[in-house]
PDB file of C-alpha atoms and ligand atoms in Angstrom:
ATOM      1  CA  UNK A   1       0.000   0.000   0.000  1.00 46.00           C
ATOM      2  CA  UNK A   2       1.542   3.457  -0.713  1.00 46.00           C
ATOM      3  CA  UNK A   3       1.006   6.115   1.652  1.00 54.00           C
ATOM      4  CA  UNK A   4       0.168   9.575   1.055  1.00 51.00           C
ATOM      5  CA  UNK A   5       1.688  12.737   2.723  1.00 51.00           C
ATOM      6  CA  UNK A   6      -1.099  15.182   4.015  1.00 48.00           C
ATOM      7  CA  UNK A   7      -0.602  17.342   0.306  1.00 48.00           C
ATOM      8  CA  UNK A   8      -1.335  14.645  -1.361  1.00 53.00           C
ATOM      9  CA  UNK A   9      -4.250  13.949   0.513  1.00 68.00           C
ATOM     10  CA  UNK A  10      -5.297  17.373   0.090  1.00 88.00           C
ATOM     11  CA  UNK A  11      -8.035  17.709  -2.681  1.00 95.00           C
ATOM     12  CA  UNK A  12      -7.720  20.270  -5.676  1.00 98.00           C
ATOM     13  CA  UNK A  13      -9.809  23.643  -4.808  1.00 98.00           C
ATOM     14  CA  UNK A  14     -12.289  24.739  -7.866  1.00 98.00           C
ATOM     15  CA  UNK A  15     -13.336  28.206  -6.543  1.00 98.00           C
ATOM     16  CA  UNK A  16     -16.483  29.230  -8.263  1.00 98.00           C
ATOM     17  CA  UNK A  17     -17.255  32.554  -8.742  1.00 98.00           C
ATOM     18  CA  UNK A  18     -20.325  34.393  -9.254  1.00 98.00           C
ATOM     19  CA  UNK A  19     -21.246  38.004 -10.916  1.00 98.00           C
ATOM     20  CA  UNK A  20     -24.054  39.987 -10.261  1.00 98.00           C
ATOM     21  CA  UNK A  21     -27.730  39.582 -10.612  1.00 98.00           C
ATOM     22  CA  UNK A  22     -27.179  35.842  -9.805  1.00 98.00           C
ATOM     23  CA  UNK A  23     -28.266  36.947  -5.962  1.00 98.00           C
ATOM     24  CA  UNK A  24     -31.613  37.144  -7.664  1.00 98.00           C
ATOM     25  CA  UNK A  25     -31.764  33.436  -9.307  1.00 98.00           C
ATOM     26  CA  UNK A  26     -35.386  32.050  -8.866  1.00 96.00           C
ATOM     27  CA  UNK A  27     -36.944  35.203  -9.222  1.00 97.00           C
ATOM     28  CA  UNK A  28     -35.249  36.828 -12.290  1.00 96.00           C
ATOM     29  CA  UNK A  29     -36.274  36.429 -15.729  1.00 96.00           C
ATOM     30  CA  UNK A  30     -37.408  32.536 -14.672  1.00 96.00           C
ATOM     31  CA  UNK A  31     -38.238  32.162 -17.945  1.00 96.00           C
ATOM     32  CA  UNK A  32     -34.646  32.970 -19.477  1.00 97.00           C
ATOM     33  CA  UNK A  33     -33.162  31.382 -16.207  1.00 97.00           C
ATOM     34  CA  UNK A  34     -35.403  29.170 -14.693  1.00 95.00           C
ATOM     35  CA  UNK A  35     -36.532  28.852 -10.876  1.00 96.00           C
ATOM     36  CA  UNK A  36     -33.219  27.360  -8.992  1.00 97.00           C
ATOM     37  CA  UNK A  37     -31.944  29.636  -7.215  1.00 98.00           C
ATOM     38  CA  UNK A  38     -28.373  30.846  -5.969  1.00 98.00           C
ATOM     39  CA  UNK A  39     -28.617  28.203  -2.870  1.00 98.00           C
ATOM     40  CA  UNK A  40     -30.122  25.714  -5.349  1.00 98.00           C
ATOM     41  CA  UNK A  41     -26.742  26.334  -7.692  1.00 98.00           C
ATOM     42  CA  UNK A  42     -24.557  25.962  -4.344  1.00 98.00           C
ATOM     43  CA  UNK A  43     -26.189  22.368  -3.860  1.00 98.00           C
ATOM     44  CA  UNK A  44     -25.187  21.537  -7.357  1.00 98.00           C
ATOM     45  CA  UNK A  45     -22.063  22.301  -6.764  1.00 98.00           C
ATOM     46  CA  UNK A  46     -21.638  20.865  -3.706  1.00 98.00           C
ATOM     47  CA  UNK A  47     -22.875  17.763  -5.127  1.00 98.00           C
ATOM     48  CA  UNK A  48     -20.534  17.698  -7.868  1.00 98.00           C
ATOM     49  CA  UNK A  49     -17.602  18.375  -5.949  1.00 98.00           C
ATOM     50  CA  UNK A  50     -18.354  14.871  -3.273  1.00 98.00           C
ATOM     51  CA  UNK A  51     -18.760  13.127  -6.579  1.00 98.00           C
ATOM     52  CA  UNK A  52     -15.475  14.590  -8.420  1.00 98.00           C
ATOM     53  CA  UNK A  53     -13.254  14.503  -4.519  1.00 97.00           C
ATOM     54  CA  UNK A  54     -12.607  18.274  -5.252  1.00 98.00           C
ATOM     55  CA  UNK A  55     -13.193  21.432  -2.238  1.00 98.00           C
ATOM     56  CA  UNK A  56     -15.166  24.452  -3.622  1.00 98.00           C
ATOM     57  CA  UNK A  57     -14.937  28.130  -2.352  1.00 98.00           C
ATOM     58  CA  UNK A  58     -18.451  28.999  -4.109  1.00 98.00           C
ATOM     59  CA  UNK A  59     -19.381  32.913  -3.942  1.00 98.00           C
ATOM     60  CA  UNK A  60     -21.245  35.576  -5.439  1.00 98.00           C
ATOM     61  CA  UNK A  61     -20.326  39.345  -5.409  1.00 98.00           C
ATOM     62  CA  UNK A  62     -22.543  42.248  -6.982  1.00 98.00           C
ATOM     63  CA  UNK A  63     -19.058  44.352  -7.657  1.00 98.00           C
ATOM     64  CA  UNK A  64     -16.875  44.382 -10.308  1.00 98.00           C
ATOM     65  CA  UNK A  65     -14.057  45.072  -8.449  1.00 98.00           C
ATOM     66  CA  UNK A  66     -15.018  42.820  -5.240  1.00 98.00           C
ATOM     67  CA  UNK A  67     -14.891  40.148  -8.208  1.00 98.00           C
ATOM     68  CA  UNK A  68     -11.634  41.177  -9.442  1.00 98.00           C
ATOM     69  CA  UNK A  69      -9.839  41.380  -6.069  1.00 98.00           C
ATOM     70  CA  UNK A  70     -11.339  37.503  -5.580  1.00 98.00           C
ATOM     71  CA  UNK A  71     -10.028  36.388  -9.235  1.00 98.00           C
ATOM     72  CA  UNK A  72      -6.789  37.753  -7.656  1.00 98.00           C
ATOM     73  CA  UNK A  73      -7.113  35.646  -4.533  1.00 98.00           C
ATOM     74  CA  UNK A  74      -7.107  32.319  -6.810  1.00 98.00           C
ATOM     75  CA  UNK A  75      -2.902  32.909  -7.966  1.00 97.00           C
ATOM     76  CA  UNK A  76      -1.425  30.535  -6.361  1.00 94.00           C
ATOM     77  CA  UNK A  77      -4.403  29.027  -3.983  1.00 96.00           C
ATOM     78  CA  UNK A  78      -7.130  27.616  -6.728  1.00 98.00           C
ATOM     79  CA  UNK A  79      -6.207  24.385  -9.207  1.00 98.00           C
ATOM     80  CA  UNK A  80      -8.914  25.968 -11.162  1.00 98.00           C
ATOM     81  CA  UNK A  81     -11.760  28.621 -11.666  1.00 98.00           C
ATOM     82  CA  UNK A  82     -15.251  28.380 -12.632  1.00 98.00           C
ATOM     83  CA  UNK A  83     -16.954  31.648 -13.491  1.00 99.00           C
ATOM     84  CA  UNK A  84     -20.133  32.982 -14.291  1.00 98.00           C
ATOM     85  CA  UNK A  85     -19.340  36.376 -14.850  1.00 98.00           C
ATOM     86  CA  UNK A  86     -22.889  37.526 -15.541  1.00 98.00           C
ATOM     87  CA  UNK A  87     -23.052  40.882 -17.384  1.00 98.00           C
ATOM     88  CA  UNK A  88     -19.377  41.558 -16.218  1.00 98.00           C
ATOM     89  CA  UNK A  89     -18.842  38.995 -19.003  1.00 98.00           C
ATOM     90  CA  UNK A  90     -19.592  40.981 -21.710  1.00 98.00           C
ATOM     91  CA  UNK A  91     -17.906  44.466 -20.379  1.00 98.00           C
ATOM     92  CA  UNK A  92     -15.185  43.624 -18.396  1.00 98.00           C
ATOM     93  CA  UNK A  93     -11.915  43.923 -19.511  1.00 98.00           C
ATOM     94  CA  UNK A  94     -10.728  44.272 -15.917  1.00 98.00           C
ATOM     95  CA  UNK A  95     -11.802  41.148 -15.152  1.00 98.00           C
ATOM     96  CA  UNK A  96     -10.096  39.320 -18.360  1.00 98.00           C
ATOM     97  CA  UNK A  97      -6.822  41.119 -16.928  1.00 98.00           C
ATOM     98  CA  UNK A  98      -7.456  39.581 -13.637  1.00 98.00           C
ATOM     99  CA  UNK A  99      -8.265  35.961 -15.300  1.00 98.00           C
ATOM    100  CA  UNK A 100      -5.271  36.163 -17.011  1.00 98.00           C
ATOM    101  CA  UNK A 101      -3.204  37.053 -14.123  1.00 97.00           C
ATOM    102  CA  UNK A 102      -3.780  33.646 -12.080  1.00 97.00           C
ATOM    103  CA  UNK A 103      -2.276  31.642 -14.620  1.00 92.00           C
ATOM    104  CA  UNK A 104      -4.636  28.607 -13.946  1.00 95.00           C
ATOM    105  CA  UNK A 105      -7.441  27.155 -15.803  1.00 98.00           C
ATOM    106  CA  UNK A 106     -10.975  29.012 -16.132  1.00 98.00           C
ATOM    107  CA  UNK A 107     -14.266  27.620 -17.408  1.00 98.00           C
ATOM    108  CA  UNK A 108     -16.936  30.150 -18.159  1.00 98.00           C
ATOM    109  CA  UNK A 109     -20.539  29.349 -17.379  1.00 98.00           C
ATOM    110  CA  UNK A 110     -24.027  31.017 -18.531  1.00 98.00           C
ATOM    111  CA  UNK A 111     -26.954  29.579 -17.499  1.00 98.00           C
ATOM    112  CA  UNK A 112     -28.802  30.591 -20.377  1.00 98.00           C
ATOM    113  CA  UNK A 113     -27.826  30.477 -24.317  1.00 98.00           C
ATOM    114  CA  UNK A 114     -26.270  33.991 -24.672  1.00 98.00           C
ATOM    115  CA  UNK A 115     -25.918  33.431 -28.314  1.00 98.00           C
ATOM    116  CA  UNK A 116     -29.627  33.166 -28.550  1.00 97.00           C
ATOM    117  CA  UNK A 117     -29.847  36.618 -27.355  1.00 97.00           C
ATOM    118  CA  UNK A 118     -29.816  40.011 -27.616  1.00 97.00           C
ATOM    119  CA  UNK A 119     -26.534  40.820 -29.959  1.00 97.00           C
ATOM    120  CA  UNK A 120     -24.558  42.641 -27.134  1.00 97.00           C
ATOM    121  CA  UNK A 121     -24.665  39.410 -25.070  1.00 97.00           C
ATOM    122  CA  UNK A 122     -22.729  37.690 -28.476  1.00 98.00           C
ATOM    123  CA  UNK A 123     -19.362  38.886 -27.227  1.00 98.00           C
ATOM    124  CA  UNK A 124     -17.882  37.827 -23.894  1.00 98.00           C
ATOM    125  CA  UNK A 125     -14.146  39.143 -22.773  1.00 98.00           C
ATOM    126  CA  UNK A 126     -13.907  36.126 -19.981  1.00 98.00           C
ATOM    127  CA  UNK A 127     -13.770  33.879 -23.195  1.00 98.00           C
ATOM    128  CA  UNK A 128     -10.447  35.071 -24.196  1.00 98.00           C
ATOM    129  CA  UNK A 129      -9.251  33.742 -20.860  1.00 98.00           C
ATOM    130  CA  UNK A 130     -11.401  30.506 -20.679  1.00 98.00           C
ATOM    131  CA  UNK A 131     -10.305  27.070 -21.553  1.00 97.00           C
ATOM    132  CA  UNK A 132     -13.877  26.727 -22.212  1.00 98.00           C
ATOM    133  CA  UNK A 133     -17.295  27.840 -22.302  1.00 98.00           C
ATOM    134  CA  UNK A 134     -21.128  26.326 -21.400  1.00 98.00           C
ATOM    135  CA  UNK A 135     -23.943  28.335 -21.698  1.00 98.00           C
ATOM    136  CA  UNK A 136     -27.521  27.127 -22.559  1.00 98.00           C
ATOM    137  CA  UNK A 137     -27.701  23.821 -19.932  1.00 98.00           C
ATOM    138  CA  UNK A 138     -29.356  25.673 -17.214  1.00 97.00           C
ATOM    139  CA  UNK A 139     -27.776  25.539 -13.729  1.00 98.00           C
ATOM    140  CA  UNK A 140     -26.489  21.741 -14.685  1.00 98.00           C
ATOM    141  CA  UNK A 141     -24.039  23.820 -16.575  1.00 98.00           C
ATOM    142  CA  UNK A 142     -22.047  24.384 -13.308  1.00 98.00           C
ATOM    143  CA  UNK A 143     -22.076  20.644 -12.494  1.00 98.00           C
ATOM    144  CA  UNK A 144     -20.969  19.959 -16.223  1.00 98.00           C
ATOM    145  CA  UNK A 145     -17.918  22.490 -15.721  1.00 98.00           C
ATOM    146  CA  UNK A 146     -16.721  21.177 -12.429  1.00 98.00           C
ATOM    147  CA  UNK A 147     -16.564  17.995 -14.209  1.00 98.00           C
ATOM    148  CA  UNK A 148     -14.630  19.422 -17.054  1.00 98.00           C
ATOM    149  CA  UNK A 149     -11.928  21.095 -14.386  1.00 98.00           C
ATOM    150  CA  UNK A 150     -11.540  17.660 -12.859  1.00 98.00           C
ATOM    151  CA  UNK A 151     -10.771  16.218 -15.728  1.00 98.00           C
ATOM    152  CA  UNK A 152      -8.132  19.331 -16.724  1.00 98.00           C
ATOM    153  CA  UNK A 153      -6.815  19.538 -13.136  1.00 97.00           C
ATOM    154  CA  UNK A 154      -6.324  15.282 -13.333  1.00 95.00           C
ATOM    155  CA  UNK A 155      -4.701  15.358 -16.565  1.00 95.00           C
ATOM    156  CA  UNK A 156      -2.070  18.482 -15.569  1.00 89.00           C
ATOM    157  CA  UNK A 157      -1.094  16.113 -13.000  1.00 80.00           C
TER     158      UNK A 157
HETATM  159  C1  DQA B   1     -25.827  35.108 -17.607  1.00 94.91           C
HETATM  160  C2  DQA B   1     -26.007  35.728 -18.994  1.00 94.91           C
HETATM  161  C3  DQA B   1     -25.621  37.185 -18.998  1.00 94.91           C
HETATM  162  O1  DQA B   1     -25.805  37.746 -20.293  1.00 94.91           O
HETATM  163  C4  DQA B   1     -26.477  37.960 -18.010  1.00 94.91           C
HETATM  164  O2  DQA B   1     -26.038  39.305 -17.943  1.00 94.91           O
HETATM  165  C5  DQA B   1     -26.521  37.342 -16.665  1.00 94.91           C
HETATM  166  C6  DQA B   1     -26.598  35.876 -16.553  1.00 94.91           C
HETATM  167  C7  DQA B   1     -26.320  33.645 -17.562  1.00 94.91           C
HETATM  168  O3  DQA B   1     -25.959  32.954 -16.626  1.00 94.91           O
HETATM  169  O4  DQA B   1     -27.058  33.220 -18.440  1.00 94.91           O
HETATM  170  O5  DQA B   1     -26.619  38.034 -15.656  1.00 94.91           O
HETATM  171  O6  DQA B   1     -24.459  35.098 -17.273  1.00 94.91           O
END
């Protein structure tokens, strides 16, 4: 049997980050994003994270700049990021800086098909800095890109 030293035994952190707006999930729009709401995202997470043997840091932050300083936070702490940047997204270039900064892998999520749209929703900076991208699957997206990290984060070794 070989035995592992307490960092081995430690489990990759996916920190999952939030923009704004998605405080108001399950009352919002439910027909663009459906009922769950932020707690009911959380549980997916949560879920996926036992399944996958990963830790999640899973928060949500109305402020640009709150979400910058957090993006920060993951050099050199997170294995990986999963962001829905919300409308930051499609604004932001502050928050592509930041993304770029860390130097690990992202995975941007949108609940809902922004390509199906309004045009100004077409065009996302986090993209530039994302590995990949799900939009369109509902929350499920979230579970779908924790998955996808695992698999990054396994195969980087
Ligand atoms: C969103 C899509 C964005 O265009 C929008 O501004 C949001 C939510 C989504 O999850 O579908 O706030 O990121």
């Amino acid at each position: 049997m070989t035995m592992l030293s307490g960092a081995q035994m430690k489990r990759p952190l996916i920190v999952v980050l939030n923009g704004p707006n998605l405080n108001m999930l399950g009352l919002r729009q439910p027909d663009i994003y459906g009922h769950a709401t932020l707690d009911d995202v959380e549980q997916v997470c949560i879920q996926a994270a036992e399944r996958l043997d990963v830790a999640i840091d899973f928060r949500q932050t109305n402020g640009e700049g709150e979400l910058v300083s957090w993006v920060q936070e993951c050099r050199g702490r997170a294995s990986g990021v999963v962001i829905n940047p919300a409308a930051y997204g499609h604004t932001s270039i502050a928050l592509l800086d930041a993304l770029h900064a860390i130097e690990c892998p992202v995975i941007e999520v949108h609940i809902s098909n922004i390509h199906r749209r309004e045009a100004f929703r077409h065009h996302s900076y986090v993209s530039q800095a994302a590995c990949g991208v799900i939009c369109g699957l509902g929350v499920r997206g979230y579970a779908h890109a924790l998955q996808a990290m695992a698999d990054i984060i396994e195969d980087e070794g």
